[in-house]
Coordinates of C-alpha atoms in Angstrom, one line a residue:
M1 CA 248.2 -19.0 124.3
D2 CA 244.6 -18.6 125.3
V3 CA 242.1 -20.5 123.1
S4 CA 240.4 -17.2 122.2
D5 CA 243.7 -15.8 120.9
R6 CA 244.3 -18.6 118.4
V7 CA 243.7 -17.8 114.7
R8 CA 241.4 -20.4 113.3
T9 CA 242.6 -21.8 109.9
N10 CA 240.9 -24.2 107.6
E11 CA 243.2 -26.9 109.0
S12 CA 242.2 -26.2 112.6
R13 CA 238.4 -26.0 112.1
P14 CA 236.2 -28.7 113.6
S15 CA 235.9 -31.6 111.1
L16 CA 232.2 -31.0 110.8
F17 CA 232.9 -28.1 108.5
N18 CA 235.1 -30.1 106.1
R19 CA 232.0 -31.8 104.7
I20 CA 230.2 -28.5 104.5
S21 CA 233.0 -26.8 102.6
E22 CA 232.9 -29.6 100.0
F23 CA 229.6 -28.5 98.8
E24 CA 230.3 -27.0 95.3
D25 CA 227.1 -27.6 93.3
S26 CA 225.7 -24.0 93.7
R27 CA 229.1 -22.4 92.9
I28 CA 229.4 -24.5 89.7
V29 CA 226.0 -23.3 88.5
K30 CA 226.8 -19.7 89.5
N31 CA 230.0 -19.7 87.6
L32 CA 228.1 -20.8 84.5
G33 CA 225.7 -17.8 85.0
L34 CA 222.7 -20.2 85.3
Y35 CA 222.0 -19.9 89.1
P36 CA 218.2 -19.4 89.3
Y37 CA 217.6 -19.2 93.1
F38 CA 217.4 -16.4 95.7
R39 CA 216.6 -13.8 93.0
E40 CA 216.0 -10.5 94.7
L41 CA 212.7 -8.8 93.9
G42 CA 212.2 -5.2 94.5
S43 CA 208.4 -4.9 94.4
E44 CA 205.1 -6.5 95.4
Q45 CA 204.1 -9.9 94.1
G46 CA 201.8 -8.7 91.2
T47 CA 201.6 -10.1 87.7
T48 CA 204.7 -8.0 87.0
V49 CA 207.6 -7.7 89.5
R50 CA 210.8 -5.7 89.6
L51 CA 214.0 -7.7 89.1
D52 CA 217.5 -6.3 88.6
G53 CA 215.9 -2.9 87.8
K54 CA 213.6 -4.3 85.1
D55 CA 209.9 -5.2 85.0
V56 CA 209.5 -9.0 84.6
L57 CA 206.3 -10.9 84.0
M58 CA 205.7 -13.1 87.1
L59 CA 204.8 -16.7 86.2
G60 CA 206.4 -18.2 89.4
S61 CA 204.1 -17.0 92.2
N62 CA 201.7 -19.1 94.2
S63 CA 199.4 -16.1 94.7
Y64 CA 196.7 -17.9 92.8
L65 CA 193.9 -15.3 93.4
G66 CA 196.3 -12.3 93.1
L67 CA 195.5 -11.1 96.6
T68 CA 199.0 -10.4 98.0
N69 CA 198.9 -6.8 96.7
D70 CA 195.1 -6.3 97.1
K71 CA 194.5 -3.0 98.8
R72 CA 191.9 -4.5 101.2
V73 CA 194.2 -7.2 102.4
M74 CA 197.0 -4.7 102.9
E75 CA 194.8 -2.3 104.8
A76 CA 193.6 -5.1 107.1
A77 CA 197.2 -6.0 107.9
K78 CA 198.1 -2.3 108.6
N79 CA 195.1 -1.9 110.9
A80 CA 196.1 -5.0 112.8
L81 CA 199.7 -3.7 113.1
D82 CA 198.4 -0.5 114.7
R83 CA 196.2 -2.5 117.2
Y84 CA 198.3 -5.5 118.1
G85 CA 201.9 -4.5 117.3
S86 CA 204.4 -6.4 115.1
G87 CA 204.5 -9.7 117.1
C88 CA 203.1 -11.7 119.9
A89 CA 206.3 -12.2 121.9
G90 CA 205.5 -15.7 122.8
S91 CA 203.9 -19.0 121.9
R92 CA 200.2 -19.7 121.6
F93 CA 200.5 -22.0 124.6
L94 CA 201.6 -19.3 126.9
N95 CA 201.2 -15.5 126.3
G96 CA 200.8 -15.4 122.5
T97 CA 197.1 -16.2 121.9
L98 CA 195.1 -13.2 120.6
D99 CA 191.4 -12.9 119.9
I100 CA 192.2 -12.5 116.2
H101 CA 193.8 -16.0 116.3
A102 CA 190.5 -17.5 117.6
E103 CA 188.5 -15.5 115.1
L104 CA 190.6 -16.8 112.2
E105 CA 190.5 -20.4 113.5
K106 CA 186.7 -20.3 113.7
E107 CA 186.3 -19.0 110.1
L108 CA 188.8 -21.5 108.7
A109 CA 187.0 -24.4 110.4
E110 CA 183.7 -23.2 109.0
F111 CA 185.2 -22.7 105.5
V112 CA 186.7 -26.2 105.2
G113 CA 183.7 -27.9 106.9
K114 CA 185.4 -29.1 110.1
D115 CA 184.6 -28.7 113.8
A116 CA 187.7 -26.8 114.7
A117 CA 191.0 -25.5 113.4
L118 CA 194.4 -24.6 114.9
L119 CA 196.9 -22.1 113.5
F120 CA 200.6 -22.7 113.0
S121 CA 203.3 -20.1 112.2
T122 CA 204.0 -21.8 108.8
G123 CA 202.4 -24.5 106.7
F124 CA 205.6 -26.5 107.0
M125 CA 205.2 -26.5 110.8
A126 CA 201.5 -27.5 110.5
N127 CA 202.4 -30.7 108.7
Q128 CA 205.5 -31.4 110.8
G129 CA 203.7 -30.7 114.1
L130 CA 200.6 -32.8 113.3
I131 CA 202.5 -35.8 112.0
A132 CA 205.2 -35.8 114.7
S133 CA 202.7 -35.7 117.5
V134 CA 199.9 -38.0 116.1
V135 CA 202.0 -40.8 114.6
Q136 CA 203.5 -42.7 117.6
R137 CA 205.7 -45.7 118.1
G138 CA 204.1 -48.8 116.5
D139 CA 202.0 -46.6 114.1
Y140 CA 202.3 -46.2 110.4
L141 CA 202.6 -43.0 108.3
I142 CA 201.8 -43.7 104.6
T143 CA 202.7 -41.1 102.1
D144 CA 202.7 -40.4 98.4
R145 CA 206.1 -40.4 96.8
C146 CA 205.5 -36.9 95.6
D147 CA 204.3 -35.4 98.9
H148 CA 205.7 -32.1 100.0
A149 CA 208.9 -32.1 102.0
S150 CA 207.1 -30.9 105.1
I151 CA 205.2 -34.2 105.2
I152 CA 208.3 -36.2 104.7
D153 CA 210.1 -34.3 107.4
G154 CA 207.2 -34.8 109.8
G155 CA 207.6 -38.5 109.1
L156 CA 211.3 -38.4 109.9
L157 CA 210.5 -36.7 113.3
C158 CA 207.7 -39.1 114.3
F159 CA 208.3 -42.4 116.1
G160 CA 206.2 -44.4 113.7
R161 CA 207.3 -46.1 110.5
M162 CA 206.9 -44.2 107.3
I163 CA 206.0 -46.1 104.1
R164 CA 205.7 -44.5 100.7
F165 CA 203.4 -45.6 97.9
E166 CA 203.8 -44.8 94.2
H167 CA 202.6 -41.4 93.1
N168 CA 198.8 -41.1 92.9
D169 CA 198.5 -44.9 92.5
P170 CA 195.7 -46.5 94.5
T171 CA 196.9 -50.0 93.6
S172 CA 200.3 -49.3 95.2
L173 CA 198.5 -47.8 98.2
E174 CA 196.4 -50.9 98.5
E175 CA 199.5 -53.2 98.5
V176 CA 201.0 -51.1 101.3
L177 CA 197.8 -51.3 103.4
E178 CA 197.3 -55.0 102.9
S179 CA 200.8 -55.6 104.2
L180 CA 200.0 -53.9 107.5
P181 CA 198.0 -55.3 110.5
Y182 CA 194.4 -54.2 110.3
E183 CA 194.3 -53.2 114.0
S184 CA 197.4 -50.9 113.7
N185 CA 197.1 -47.1 113.7
K186 CA 197.7 -45.8 110.2
L187 CA 197.6 -42.3 108.8
I188 CA 197.6 -41.7 105.0
V189 CA 198.8 -38.2 104.0
M190 CA 198.9 -36.7 100.5
D191 CA 198.8 -33.4 98.8
G192 CA 195.4 -32.4 97.4
V193 CA 197.2 -30.8 94.5
F194 CA 200.7 -31.9 93.9
S195 CA 203.0 -28.9 93.9
M196 CA 205.3 -29.9 91.1
D197 CA 203.1 -31.8 88.7
G198 CA 199.8 -30.0 89.2
D199 CA 197.7 -33.2 89.3
I200 CA 195.0 -33.8 91.8
A201 CA 195.1 -36.6 94.4
R202 CA 192.7 -39.5 93.6
L203 CA 190.9 -39.0 96.9
P204 CA 187.8 -41.1 96.3
E205 CA 189.8 -44.3 95.8
I206 CA 192.2 -43.4 98.6
I207 CA 189.4 -42.8 101.1
T208 CA 187.6 -46.0 100.1
L209 CA 190.9 -48.0 100.7
A210 CA 191.4 -46.2 104.0
R211 CA 188.0 -47.2 105.3
E212 CA 188.6 -50.8 104.3
H213 CA 191.9 -50.9 106.1
N214 CA 191.3 -48.9 109.3
A215 CA 193.3 -45.9 108.2
A216 CA 192.8 -42.2 108.8
V217 CA 193.2 -39.7 105.9
M218 CA 194.9 -36.3 106.0
V219 CA 195.0 -34.0 102.9
D220 CA 197.5 -31.1 102.5
E221 CA 195.4 -28.5 100.7
A222 CA 198.2 -26.0 100.3
H223 CA 197.8 -25.6 96.5
A224 CA 194.1 -26.5 96.5
I225 CA 192.5 -23.8 98.8
G226 CA 191.2 -21.0 96.6
V227 CA 191.6 -23.2 93.5
L228 CA 189.4 -26.4 93.9
G229 CA 186.0 -27.0 95.4
P230 CA 182.6 -25.3 94.9
N231 CA 183.8 -22.3 96.9
G232 CA 187.6 -22.8 96.8
E233 CA 187.6 -25.0 99.9
G234 CA 190.1 -27.5 98.4
S235 CA 190.3 -31.0 97.0
A236 CA 188.2 -32.7 99.7
A237 CA 185.3 -30.4 98.8
H238 CA 186.1 -30.8 95.1
F239 CA 185.2 -34.5 95.4
G240 CA 182.4 -34.0 98.0
L241 CA 184.4 -35.8 100.6
T242 CA 184.9 -33.2 103.3
R243 CA 183.2 -35.3 106.0
E244 CA 185.2 -38.5 105.0
T245 CA 188.5 -36.6 105.1
D246 CA 189.6 -36.9 108.7
I247 CA 192.2 -34.1 108.7
I248 CA 192.6 -31.0 106.5
M249 CA 195.8 -29.0 106.4
G250 CA 196.2 -25.6 104.6
T251 CA 198.6 -22.8 104.2
F252 CA 198.2 -19.0 103.9
S253 CA 201.2 -18.3 101.7
K254 CA 199.4 -19.1 98.4
A255 CA 195.8 -18.1 97.7
L256 CA 195.4 -16.5 101.2
A257 CA 198.1 -13.9 100.7
S258 CA 200.2 -14.1 103.8
V259 CA 202.2 -16.7 105.7
G260 CA 201.3 -19.5 108.2
G261 CA 199.2 -22.6 108.2
F262 CA 196.5 -24.5 109.9
I263 CA 195.1 -28.0 110.8
A264 CA 191.4 -28.6 110.8
G265 CA 189.5 -31.6 112.2
D266 CA 187.3 -32.6 115.0
E267 CA 187.4 -31.0 118.5
D268 CA 189.4 -34.0 120.0
L269 CA 192.1 -33.7 117.4
I270 CA 192.6 -29.9 117.9
E271 CA 192.6 -30.3 121.7
Y272 CA 195.2 -33.0 121.5
L273 CA 197.4 -30.9 119.1
K274 CA 197.2 -27.9 121.4
H275 CA 198.9 -29.9 124.1
H276 CA 201.2 -32.2 122.1
A277 CA 202.4 -30.5 118.9
R278 CA 205.9 -29.2 119.7
A279 CA 205.9 -27.1 116.5
L280 CA 203.1 -25.1 118.0
I281 CA 204.0 -25.1 121.7
F282 CA 207.6 -24.1 121.3
S283 CA 207.2 -21.6 118.5
A284 CA 206.2 -17.9 118.6
S285 CA 202.6 -17.4 117.4
L286 CA 201.5 -15.9 114.1
P287 CA 201.6 -12.1 114.2
A288 CA 198.3 -10.3 114.1
P289 CA 198.9 -8.5 110.8
N290 CA 199.4 -11.9 109.1
C291 CA 196.1 -13.2 110.7
A292 CA 194.3 -10.1 109.6
A293 CA 195.5 -10.4 106.0
V294 CA 194.4 -14.0 105.9
L295 CA 191.0 -13.2 107.3
E296 CA 190.4 -10.5 104.7
A297 CA 191.7 -12.7 101.9
L298 CA 189.4 -15.5 103.0
R299 CA 186.4 -13.2 103.0
I300 CA 187.3 -12.0 99.5
L301 CA 187.7 -15.5 98.3
R302 CA 184.2 -16.4 99.5
S303 CA 182.5 -13.3 98.2
E304 CA 184.2 -13.0 94.8
P305 CA 183.9 -16.3 93.0
E306 CA 184.7 -14.6 89.7
R307 CA 188.4 -14.6 90.8
R308 CA 188.5 -18.4 90.7
E309 CA 186.6 -18.3 87.3
K310 CA 189.3 -16.0 86.0
L311 CA 192.1 -18.2 87.4
W312 CA 190.7 -21.2 85.6
N313 CA 190.2 -19.3 82.3
N314 CA 193.9 -18.2 82.6
T315 CA 194.9 -21.8 83.3
R316 CA 193.2 -23.1 80.3
R317 CA 194.6 -20.4 78.0
M318 CA 198.2 -21.1 79.2
S319 CA 197.9 -24.9 79.2
E320 CA 196.4 -25.0 75.7
G321 CA 199.0 -22.5 74.5
L322 CA 201.9 -24.6 75.8
Q323 CA 200.5 -27.8 74.3
N324 CA 199.9 -26.1 71.0
L325 CA 203.5 -25.0 71.0
G326 CA 204.5 -28.7 71.5
F327 CA 205.5 -28.7 75.2
D328 CA 204.7 -31.6 77.5
V329 CA 202.8 -30.4 80.5
G330 CA 202.4 -33.9 82.0
L331 CA 199.3 -34.7 84.0
S332 CA 198.5 -31.2 85.3
E333 CA 194.9 -30.5 86.0
T334 CA 195.4 -27.2 87.9
P335 CA 197.0 -23.7 87.7
V336 CA 200.3 -25.5 88.4
L337 CA 201.7 -26.2 85.0
P338 CA 205.0 -28.1 84.5
I339 CA 207.0 -27.9 81.3
L340 CA 208.9 -31.1 81.2
V341 CA 212.5 -30.6 80.3
G342 CA 214.5 -33.6 81.7
D343 CA 218.1 -32.4 81.9
M344 CA 218.9 -30.3 85.0
M345 CA 221.3 -27.9 83.4
L346 CA 219.0 -27.4 80.4
T347 CA 216.3 -26.5 82.9
F348 CA 218.5 -23.9 84.5
K349 CA 219.4 -22.6 81.0
M350 CA 215.7 -22.3 80.0
C351 CA 214.9 -20.5 83.3
M352 CA 217.6 -17.9 82.9
R353 CA 217.0 -17.4 79.2
L354 CA 213.3 -16.7 79.9
Q355 CA 214.3 -14.2 82.6
E356 CA 216.4 -12.4 79.9
C357 CA 213.2 -12.3 77.8
G358 CA 211.3 -10.8 80.7
V359 CA 209.5 -13.9 82.1
F360 CA 210.0 -15.2 85.6
V361 CA 209.5 -19.0 86.0
N362 CA 210.7 -21.6 88.6
P363 CA 213.1 -24.4 87.8
V364 CA 212.4 -27.7 89.6
V365 CA 215.2 -30.2 89.8
P366 CA 216.2 -33.2 91.9
P367 CA 215.6 -34.0 94.7
A368 CA 212.2 -32.2 94.3
V369 CA 211.7 -34.4 91.2
R370 CA 213.3 -37.6 90.1
K371 CA 216.5 -37.7 88.1
N372 CA 216.2 -36.7 84.5
Q373 CA 212.7 -35.3 85.2
S374 CA 213.6 -31.7 85.8
L375 CA 211.0 -29.2 84.8
I376 CA 210.0 -25.5 84.6
R377 CA 207.0 -24.8 86.8
I378 CA 204.5 -22.1 85.8
S379 CA 201.9 -20.8 88.2
L380 CA 198.9 -18.8 87.0
M381 CA 197.1 -16.0 88.9
A382 CA 193.6 -14.7 88.6
T383 CA 195.0 -11.3 87.9
H384 CA 197.0 -12.2 84.8
S385 CA 195.6 -10.7 81.7
A386 CA 195.1 -12.6 78.4
E387 CA 197.7 -10.3 76.8
E388 CA 200.2 -11.1 79.5
I389 CA 199.7 -14.9 79.0
D390 CA 200.1 -14.5 75.2
T391 CA 203.2 -12.5 75.7
A392 CA 204.6 -15.2 78.0
L393 CA 203.7 -17.9 75.5
N394 CA 205.6 -16.1 72.7
S395 CA 208.7 -15.9 74.9
I396 CA 208.4 -19.5 76.1
G397 CA 208.0 -20.7 72.5
K398 CA 211.0 -18.7 71.3
V399 CA 213.2 -20.1 74.1
G400 CA 211.9 -23.6 73.6
R401 CA 212.9 -23.5 70.0
E402 CA 216.3 -22.1 70.8
L403 CA 217.0 -24.9 73.2
G404 CA 215.6 -27.7 70.9
L405 CA 212.7 -28.5 73.3
I406 CA 210.0 -28.0 70.6

């Protein structure tokens, strides 16, 4: 019998698939009716979204400035689609560099206060590409224990040694740095705003330690751009440490209303990345409509500071409301507000019960957080109304009491 004629059974499959078929976690949660992932939305990402044929209040979006459905952003993307088409059909390195890429890179560099910037097709690829190409054999990558997965994956791809310090703890970082040779190459990377807990990196202490120990500093500003800083530039600008921060990374999928990412730094760094970052060289470049949307969102961010003021007003209203109800929001200092639950299944139950009440929130469970530290993550937008926030608080309070959390 020809191999192609054989009927493949579970017994005859390659052994690789045995391990894959043993994964049952998601099926268990689905059977309980508590599965909270891959929920299919049928509308734009406004403060209200369409889910299962019903309007649901969105408290799980990273669209901090509410620009993903802004008519000006959408029109810019449409115009770019007409001019450039739907894709670039190649990498930046070869045939996929457009004039709009260069225009966006110039404006981003100016915005975050660096000499130059380089676009990547996703924020994940920006972190991965930078770390994997810059941290070489014999070098050290030093990361916060709560850094984003893209930073950790970049560390796994690089040839250097990755060492983690305790979350937002300068004393722990100092112990790591003191254990390493002064003359060795070291890169410290941390989130500017931590995506699960909503706290801000202690950048002043970190940069002081870095300078004392011959280390470079990179900040992932994914959740900080459009949120922190005098003009929304991020956490480095928030502390007045833009010049002292060697590398700034940012994404477009949050405040900047699209998808993609960038690295900003000095000219030498950007030139090096253009010729060494595999995540850039071997990936198709960012489509022009995405670039146009980011450009327009960036210009709105800079020209309408009242959006950030509204975002912070909404953040205070929600944070104070949750705490008045008796919820623990941890150390959050930003529009990322965790409701600490603890038990994973209880977190799933709260998420789905809130959905039944018309409120969309995100459950965060291990490995994204430590065991028994599962939480509900709420994200605020500038476009939420006070009435929407109060409605959400009523539902959250009701569900919290039902589940014995308050």
